[in-house]
CSV table of N, CA and C in Angstrom, one decimal:
chain,number,residue,atom,x,y,z
A,552,GLY,N,0.6,-1.2,0.1
A,552,GLY,CA,-0.1,0.0,-0.1
A,552,GLY,C,0.8,1.2,0.0
A,553,GLY,N,0.3,2.3,-0.3
A,553,GLY,CA,0.8,3.6,-0.2
A,553,GLY,C,0.8,4.3,1.1
A,554,THR,N,1.2,5.6,1.1
A,554,THR,CA,1.3,6.3,2.3
A,554,THR,C,0.0,6.5,3.0
A,555,LEU,N,-1.0,6.6,2.3
A,555,LEU,CA,-2.3,6.6,3.1
A,555,LEU,C,-2.7,5.3,3.6
A,556,ASP,N,-2.4,4.3,2.9
A,556,ASP,CA,-2.7,2.8,3.4
A,556,ASP,C,-1.8,2.6,4.8
A,557,LYS,N,-0.7,3.0,4.8
A,557,LYS,CA,0.0,3.0,5.9
A,557,LYS,C,-0.4,3.9,7.1
A,558,LEU,N,-0.8,5.1,6.8
A,558,LEU,CA,-1.5,5.8,7.8
A,558,LEU,C,-2.8,5.6,8.4
A,559,GLU,N,-3.7,4.9,7.5
A,559,GLU,CA,-4.9,4.4,7.9
A,559,GLU,C,-4.8,2.8,8.4
A,560,SER,N,-3.4,2.5,8.8
A,560,SER,CA,-3.4,1.5,9.7
A,560,SER,C,-3.4,1.5,11.0
A,561,VAL,N,-3.2,3.2,11.4
A,561,VAL,CA,-3.2,3.5,12.7
A,561,VAL,C,-4.7,3.7,13.2
A,562,PRO,N,-4.8,3.0,14.3
A,562,PRO,CA,-6.3,3.0,14.8
A,562,PRO,C,-6.7,4.5,15.1
A,563,GLY,N,-8.0,4.8,14.5
A,563,GLY,CA,-8.5,6.0,14.4
A,563,GLY,C,-8.0,7.4,13.5
A,564,PHE,N,-7.0,6.8,12.7
A,564,PHE,CA,-6.5,7.7,11.7
A,564,PHE,C,-7.4,7.6,10.3
A,565,ARG,N,-8.0,8.7,9.9
A,565,ARG,CA,-8.8,8.7,8.8
A,565,ARG,C,-8.3,9.7,7.6
A,566,THR,N,-8.3,9.3,6.5
A,566,THR,CA,-7.8,10.3,5.5
A,566,THR,C,-9.0,10.6,4.6
A,567,ASN,N,-10.2,10.1,4.8
A,567,ASN,CA,-11.5,10.8,4.0
A,567,ASN,C,-12.4,11.7,4.9
A,568,LEU,N,-11.4,12.9,5.0
A,568,LEU,CA,-11.9,14.1,5.7
A,568,LEU,C,-13.1,14.9,4.8
A,569,THR,N,-14.0,15.5,5.6
A,569,THR,CA,-14.9,16.3,4.9
A,569,THR,C,-14.1,17.8,4.8
A,570,ALA,N,-14.5,18.6,3.9
A,570,ALA,CA,-13.8,19.9,3.8
A,570,ALA,C,-14.0,20.5,5.0
A,571,GLY,N,-14.9,20.4,5.8
A,571,GLY,CA,-14.8,21.1,7.4
A,571,GLY,C,-14.0,20.6,8.1
A,572,GLU,N,-13.8,19.1,8.0
A,572,GLU,CA,-12.5,18.6,8.9
A,572,GLU,C,-11.1,18.8,8.6
A,573,MET,N,-11.0,19.2,7.3
A,573,MET,CA,-9.6,19.5,6.8
A,573,MET,C,-9.4,21.1,7.4
A,574,VAL,N,-10.5,21.8,7.3
A,574,VAL,CA,-10.3,23.5,7.7
A,574,VAL,C,-10.1,23.3,9.4
A,575,ASP,N,-10.7,22.5,10.0
A,575,ASP,CA,-10.5,22.1,11.5
A,575,ASP,C,-9.0,21.5,11.7
A,576,ALA,N,-8.8,20.6,11.0
A,576,ALA,CA,-7.1,20.4,11.3
A,576,ALA,C,-6.3,21.2,11.0
A,577,LEU,N,-6.4,22.2,9.9
A,577,LEU,CA,-5.3,23.1,9.5
A,577,LEU,C,-5.4,24.1,10.7
A,578,ARG,N,-6.6,24.6,11.2
A,578,ARG,CA,-6.5,25.4,12.2
A,578,ARG,C,-6.1,25.1,13.3
A,579,ASP,N,-6.3,23.7,13.8
A,579,ASP,CA,-6.2,23.0,15.2
A,579,ASP,C,-4.6,22.6,15.4
A,580,VAL,N,-4.2,22.2,14.2
A,580,VAL,CA,-2.8,21.4,14.3
A,580,VAL,C,-1.7,22.0,13.3
A,581,GLY,N,-2.4,22.6,12.2
A,581,GLY,CA,-1.5,23.3,11.2
A,581,GLY,C,-1.0,22.6,10.0
A,582,VAL,N,-1.8,21.3,9.7
A,582,VAL,CA,-1.7,20.3,8.8
A,582,VAL,C,-2.7,19.3,8.7
A,583,CYS,N,-2.9,18.9,7.3
A,583,CYS,CA,-4.1,18.2,7.0
A,583,CYS,C,-3.5,16.9,6.0
A,584,ILE,N,-3.7,15.7,6.3
A,584,ILE,CA,-3.5,14.9,5.5
A,584,ILE,C,-4.8,14.1,4.8
A,585,THR,N,-4.9,14.1,3.8
A,585,THR,CA,-6.3,13.5,3.3
A,585,THR,C,-6.4,12.9,1.8
A,586,GLY,N,-6.9,11.9,1.7
A,586,GLY,CA,-6.9,11.3,0.3
A,586,GLY,C,-8.0,11.7,-0.7
A,587,ALA,N,-7.9,11.4,-1.9
A,587,ALA,CA,-9.1,11.4,-2.7
A,587,ALA,C,-10.4,11.1,-2.4
A,588,THR,N,-11.5,12.1,-2.4
A,588,THR,CA,-12.8,11.5,-2.1
A,588,THR,C,-13.8,12.3,-3.3
A,589,ALA,N,-14.8,12.2,-3.0
A,589,ALA,CA,-15.7,12.9,-4.0
A,589,ALA,C,-15.5,14.3,-4.0
A,590,GLY,N,-15.0,15.0,-2.9
A,590,GLY,CA,-14.7,16.5,-2.8
A,590,GLY,C,-13.5,16.9,-3.1
A,591,VAL,N,-12.5,16.0,-2.9
A,591,VAL,CA,-11.1,16.5,-3.0
A,591,VAL,C,-10.4,15.2,-4.2
A,592,ALA,N,-10.0,15.8,-5.2
A,592,ALA,CA,-9.5,15.2,-6.4
A,592,ALA,C,-10.3,14.2,-6.7
A,593,PRO,N,-11.6,14.4,-7.2
A,593,PRO,CA,-12.5,13.3,-7.6
A,593,PRO,C,-12.1,12.6,-8.8
A,594,VAL,N,-11.7,13.3,-9.7
A,594,VAL,CA,-11.1,12.6,-11.0
A,594,VAL,C,-10.1,11.8,-10.7
A,595,ASP,N,-9.1,12.1,-9.8
A,595,ASP,CA,-7.9,11.2,-9.6
A,595,ASP,C,-8.7,9.8,-9.1
A,596,ARG,N,-9.5,10.0,-8.2
A,596,ARG,CA,-9.9,8.8,-7.6
A,596,ARG,C,-10.6,7.9,-8.8
A,597,ARG,N,-11.4,8.6,-9.9
A,597,ARG,CA,-11.9,7.8,-10.9
A,597,ARG,C,-10.9,7.0,-11.7
A,598,LEU,N,-9.7,7.9,-12.0
A,598,LEU,CA,-8.6,7.6,-12.8
A,598,LEU,C,-8.1,6.3,-12.2
A,599,TYR,N,-7.8,6.4,-10.9
A,599,TYR,CA,-7.1,5.3,-10.2
A,599,TYR,C,-8.0,3.8,-10.3
A,600,ALA,N,-9.0,4.0,-10.1
A,600,ALA,CA,-10.2,2.9,-10.1
A,600,ALA,C,-10.1,2.5,-11.6
A,601,LEU,N,-10.1,3.2,-12.5
A,601,LEU,CA,-9.6,2.9,-14.2
A,601,LEU,C,-8.3,1.9,-14.4
A,602,ARG,N,-7.3,2.7,-13.8
A,602,ARG,CA,-6.3,2.1,-13.8
A,602,ARG,C,-6.0,0.7,-13.2
A,603,ASP,N,-7.0,0.7,-12.1
A,603,ASP,CA,-6.8,-0.7,-11.5
A,603,ASP,C,-7.4,-1.8,-12.3
A,604,VAL,N,-8.7,-1.5,-12.8
A,604,VAL,CA,-9.4,-2.5,-13.6
A,604,VAL,C,-8.7,-2.6,-15.0
A,605,SER,N,-8.1,-1.7,-15.5
A,605,SER,CA,-7.4,-1.7,-16.9
A,605,SER,C,-5.8,-2.1,-16.8
A,606,ALA,N,-5.3,-2.7,-15.6
A,606,ALA,CA,-4.0,-3.1,-15.5
A,606,ALA,C,-2.9,-2.3,-15.9
A,607,THR,N,-3.2,-1.2,-15.6
A,607,THR,CA,-2.4,0.2,-16.0
A,607,THR,C,-1.6,0.7,-14.7
A,608,THR,N,-1.8,0.0,-13.5
A,608,THR,CA,-1.6,0.7,-12.3
A,608,THR,C,0.0,0.7,-12.3
A,609,SER,N,0.8,0.2,-13.0
A,609,SER,CA,2.1,0.3,-12.8
A,609,SER,C,2.7,1.4,-14.1
A,610,SER,N,1.9,2.2,-14.9
A,610,SER,CA,2.2,3.2,-15.6
A,610,SER,C,2.7,4.2,-15.2
A,611,LEU,N,4.0,4.4,-15.5
A,611,LEU,CA,5.0,5.8,-15.0
A,611,LEU,C,4.1,6.9,-15.4
A,612,PRO,N,3.5,7.4,-16.6
A,612,PRO,CA,3.2,8.4,-16.7
A,612,PRO,C,1.7,8.8,-16.1
A,613,LEU,N,1.1,7.7,-15.8
A,613,LEU,CA,-0.2,7.9,-15.1
A,613,LEU,C,0.1,7.9,-13.4
A,614,ILE,N,1.1,7.4,-13.1
A,614,ILE,CA,1.3,7.5,-11.5
A,614,ILE,C,2.0,8.9,-11.5
A,615,VAL,N,2.7,9.4,-12.4
A,615,VAL,CA,3.2,10.8,-12.4
A,615,VAL,C,2.0,12.0,-12.4
A,616,SER,N,1.1,11.6,-13.2
A,616,SER,CA,-0.1,12.6,-13.2
A,616,SER,C,-1.0,12.5,-12.2
A,617,SER,N,-1.2,11.6,-11.8
A,617,SER,CA,-2.0,11.3,-10.3
A,617,SER,C,-1.1,11.9,-9.1
A,618,ILE,N,0.1,11.9,-8.9
A,618,ILE,CA,1.0,12.2,-7.9
A,618,ILE,C,0.7,13.8,-8.1
A,619,MET,N,1.5,14.2,-9.3
A,619,MET,CA,1.6,15.8,-9.4
A,619,MET,C,0.4,16.7,-9.6
A,620,SER,N,-0.7,15.9,-10.0
A,620,SER,CA,-1.8,16.8,-10.3
A,620,SER,C,-2.1,17.0,-8.8
A,621,LYS,N,-2.0,16.4,-7.8
A,621,LYS,CA,-2.5,16.8,-6.4
A,621,LYS,C,-1.4,17.7,-5.7
A,622,LYS,N,-0.3,17.4,-6.2
A,622,LYS,CA,0.8,18.2,-5.4
A,622,LYS,C,0.7,19.6,-6.0
A,623,ILE,N,0.6,19.9,-7.3
A,623,ILE,CA,0.4,21.0,-7.9
A,623,ILE,C,-0.6,21.9,-7.4
A,624,ALA,N,-1.8,21.2,-7.3
A,624,ALA,CA,-3.1,21.7,-6.8
A,624,ALA,C,-2.9,22.4,-5.4
A,625,GLU,N,-1.9,21.7,-4.5
A,625,GLU,CA,-1.7,22.2,-3.3
A,625,GLU,C,-1.4,23.9,-3.2
A,626,GLY,N,-0.8,24.1,-4.3
A,626,GLY,CA,-0.3,25.4,-4.4
A,626,GLY,C,1.2,25.7,-3.7
A,627,ALA,N,1.7,24.9,-3.4
A,627,ALA,CA,3.3,25.0,-2.9
A,627,ALA,C,4.2,25.5,-4.2
A,628,SER,N,4.9,26.4,-3.8
A,628,SER,CA,6.2,26.7,-4.6
A,628,SER,C,7.0,25.9,-4.8
A,629,ALA,N,7.4,25.0,-3.8
A,629,ALA,CA,8.4,24.0,-4.1
A,629,ALA,C,7.9,22.8,-3.4
A,630,LEU,N,8.6,21.6,-3.9
A,630,LEU,CA,8.0,20.3,-3.6
A,630,LEU,C,9.3,19.3,-3.6
A,631,LEU,N,9.3,18.8,-2.3
A,631,LEU,CA,10.5,17.6,-2.0
A,631,LEU,C,9.7,16.4,-2.0
A,632,LEU,N,10.0,15.5,-2.9
A,632,LEU,CA,9.5,14.2,-3.2
A,632,LEU,C,10.1,13.1,-2.5
A,633,ASP,N,9.5,12.1,-2.1
A,633,ASP,CA,10.2,11.1,-1.5
A,633,ASP,C,9.9,9.7,-2.3
A,634,VAL,N,10.7,9.2,-3.3
A,634,VAL,CA,10.5,8.0,-4.1
A,634,VAL,C,11.0,6.9,-3.5
A,635,LYS,N,10.2,6.0,-3.1
A,635,LYS,CA,10.8,4.8,-2.3
A,635,LYS,C,11.1,3.7,-3.4
A,636,THR,N,12.2,3.0,-3.0
A,636,THR,CA,12.7,1.8,-3.8
A,636,THR,C,12.9,0.6,-2.9
A,637,GLY,N,12.9,-0.8,-3.7
A,637,GLY,CA,13.4,-1.7,-3.0
A,637,GLY,C,12.2,-2.6,-2.6
A,638,SER,N,12.3,-3.9,-2.0
A,638,SER,CA,11.3,-4.7,-1.5
A,638,SER,C,9.9,-4.5,-1.1
A,639,GLY,N,10.0,-3.4,-0.2
A,639,GLY,CA,9.0,-2.9,0.4
A,639,GLY,C,8.2,-1.7,-0.5
A,640,ALA,N,8.6,-1.4,-1.7
A,640,ALA,CA,8.2,-0.5,-2.2
A,640,ALA,C,7.1,-1.1,-3.4
A,641,PHE,N,6.7,0.0,-4.2
A,641,PHE,CA,5.8,-0.1,-5.3
A,641,PHE,C,6.6,-0.6,-6.4
A,642,LEU,N,7.7,0.3,-6.6
A,642,LEU,CA,9.0,0.2,-7.5
A,642,LEU,C,10.0,-0.6,-6.7
A,643,LYS,N,10.3,-1.7,-7.4
A,643,LYS,CA,11.5,-2.6,-6.7
A,643,LYS,C,12.7,-2.2,-7.1
A,644,GLY,N,12.9,-1.9,-8.3
A,644,GLY,CA,14.3,-1.6,-8.9
A,644,GLY,C,14.7,-0.1,-8.7
A,645,MET,N,15.8,0.0,-8.7
A,645,MET,CA,16.7,1.6,-8.9
A,645,MET,C,16.3,2.1,-10.0
A,646,SER,N,16.3,1.4,-11.0
A,646,SER,CA,16.2,2.1,-12.6
A,646,SER,C,14.8,2.8,-12.7
A,647,ASP,N,13.8,1.9,-12.1
A,647,ASP,CA,12.2,2.4,-12.2
A,647,ASP,C,12.3,3.4,-11.4
A,648,SER,N,12.8,3.4,-10.0
A,648,SER,CA,12.5,4.5,-9.1
A,648,SER,C,13.3,5.6,-9.7
A,649,LEU,N,14.4,5.7,-10.5
A,649,LEU,CA,15.2,6.7,-10.8
A,649,LEU,C,14.5,7.3,-11.9
A,650,GLU,N,13.5,6.6,-12.7
A,650,GLU,CA,12.9,7.2,-14.0
A,650,GLU,C,11.6,7.9,-13.3
A,651,LEU,N,11.1,7.3,-12.4
A,651,LEU,CA,9.6,7.8,-11.7
A,651,LEU,C,10.2,9.4,-11.2
A,652,ALA,N,11.6,9.2,-10.5
A,652,ALA,CA,12.0,10.6,-10.0
A,652,ALA,C,12.1,11.6,-11.0
A,653,ARG,N,12.8,11.2,-12.1
A,653,ARG,CA,13.0,12.1,-13.0
A,653,ARG,C,11.5,12.6,-13.6
A,654,LEU,N,10.8,11.9,-13.9
A,654,LEU,CA,9.5,12.1,-14.3
A,654,LEU,C,8.7,13.3,-13.6
A,655,LEU,N,8.8,12.8,-12.1
A,655,LEU,CA,8.2,13.6,-11.2
A,655,LEU,C,8.6,15.1,-11.1
A,656,VAL,N,10.1,15.2,-11.2
A,656,VAL,CA,10.7,16.6,-11.3
A,656,VAL,C,10.5,17.1,-12.4
A,657,ALA,N,10.4,16.7,-13.3
A,657,ALA,CA,10.2,17.4,-14.8
A,657,ALA,C,8.9,18.0,-14.7
A,658,ALA,N,7.8,16.9,-14.2
A,658,ALA,CA,6.5,17.5,-14.1
A,658,ALA,C,6.4,18.9,-13.3
A,659,GLY,N,7.1,18.7,-12.3
A,659,GLY,CA,7.2,19.9,-11.3
A,659,GLY,C,7.6,21.0,-11.9
A,660,HIS,N,8.8,20.8,-12.5
A,660,HIS,CA,9.5,22.0,-13.2
A,660,HIS,C,8.6,22.5,-14.4
A,661,ALA,N,7.8,21.7,-15.1
A,661,ALA,CA,7.0,22.3,-16.2
A,661,ALA,C,5.8,23.2,-15.6
A,662,ALA,N,5.4,22.8,-14.4
A,662,ALA,CA,4.3,23.3,-13.8
A,662,ALA,C,4.8,24.8,-12.7
A,663,GLY,N,6.3,25.0,-12.9
A,663,GLY,CA,6.6,26.2,-12.5
A,663,GLY,C,7.0,25.9,-10.9
A,664,ARG,N,7.1,24.8,-10.4
A,664,ARG,CA,7.5,24.5,-9.0
A,664,ARG,C,9.2,24.1,-9.2
A,665,ARG,N,9.8,24.7,-8.0
A,665,ARG,CA,10.9,24.0,-7.7
A,665,ARG,C,10.7,22.6,-7.2
A,666,THR,N,11.5,21.6,-7.8
A,666,THR,CA,10.9,20.2,-7.3
A,666,THR,C,12.4,19.4,-7.2
A,667,LEU,N,12.3,18.6,-6.2
A,667,LEU,CA,13.2,17.7,-5.8
A,667,LEU,C,12.7,16.5,-5.5
A,668,ALA,N,13.6,15.5,-5.8
A,668,ALA,CA,13.2,14.1,-5.2
A,668,ALA,C,14.5,13.5,-4.9
A,669,VAL,N,14.0,12.6,-3.8
A,669,VAL,CA,15.2,11.7,-3.2
A,669,VAL,C,14.5,10.4,-3.3
A,670,ILE,N,15.4,9.4,-3.2
A,670,ILE,CA,15.0,7.9,-3.6
A,670,ILE,C,15.5,7.4,-2.3
A,671,THR,N,14.5,6.6,-1.4
A,671,THR,CA,14.9,6.1,-0.2
A,671,THR,C,14.6,4.5,-0.4
A,672,ASN,N,15.3,3.9,0.6
A,672,ASN,CA,15.7,2.5,0.4
A,672,ASN,C,14.4,2.0,1.2
A,673,ASN,N,13.6,1.3,0.9
A,673,ASN,CA,12.5,0.6,1.4
A,673,ASN,C,12.4,-0.9,1.6
A,674,ASP,N,13.8,-1.5,1.8
A,674,ASP,CA,14.0,-2.8,1.8
A,674,ASP,C,13.5,-3.5,3.2
A,675,GLU,N,13.5,-2.4,4.2
A,675,GLU,CA,13.3,-2.7,5.4
A,675,GLU,C,12.2,-1.9,6.0
A,676,PRO,N,11.5,-2.3,7.1
A,676,PRO,CA,10.5,-1.4,7.7
A,676,PRO,C,11.1,-0.1,8.2
A,677,ILE,N,10.7,1.2,8.4
A,677,ILE,CA,11.3,2.3,9.0
A,677,ILE,C,11.1,2.2,10.3
A,678,GLY,N,10.4,1.5,10.9
A,678,GLY,CA,10.3,1.5,12.5
A,678,GLY,C,9.7,0.1,12.8
A,679,ARG,N,9.3,-0.1,14.1
A,679,ARG,CA,8.9,-1.6,14.6
A,679,ARG,C,7.5,-1.9,14.3
A,680,ALA,N,6.7,-0.8,13.9
A,680,ALA,CA,5.3,-1.0,13.9
A,680,ALA,C,4.6,-0.3,12.7
A,681,VAL,N,5.4,-0.3,11.5
A,681,VAL,CA,4.9,0.4,10.4
A,681,VAL,C,5.1,-0.4,9.3
A,682,GLY,N,4.5,-0.4,8.0
A,682,GLY,CA,4.6,-0.7,6.9
A,682,GLY,C,3.4,-1.8,6.6
A,683,ASN,N,3.8,-2.5,5.5
A,683,ASN,CA,2.7,-3.5,4.8
A,683,ASN,C,2.4,-4.4,5.9
A,684,ARG,N,3.0,-4.9,6.6
A,684,ARG,CA,3.1,-6.2,7.5
A,684,ARG,C,1.8,-6.1,8.6
A,685,VAL,N,1.8,-4.7,8.8
A,685,VAL,CA,0.8,-4.3,10.0
A,685,VAL,C,-0.4,-3.9,9.4
A,686,GLU,N,-0.4,-3.8,8.1
A,686,GLU,CA,-1.9,-3.3,7.3
A,686,GLU,C,-3.0,-4.3,7.4
């Protein structure tokens, strides 16, 4: 699973927030983590479902458009992207991860955002109680 899947494995953590809950979170703690819903990135949600049934989930251009459409819509002037690689990651090989990072950075630059990507090793869990094993 992805980042949201891992976060949702934490008891009580929800990523399907309403607009009001997002505003409350931003006001109360200064950050909001949410996933695609009917009100937030609804097209991305539909496209992901289409990628799933059409066996194109691993298409790098579709992955890039999904990730970057949300990042760019957030309005930040700069992006630092963490691209995972290794046995616990979606992309297992370094060459695929490098290509994804290159495409993400190119998309960010094309949208006028300062963009960097780092590639991190996901061969081992980050801690003792995180990752796909506990999902």
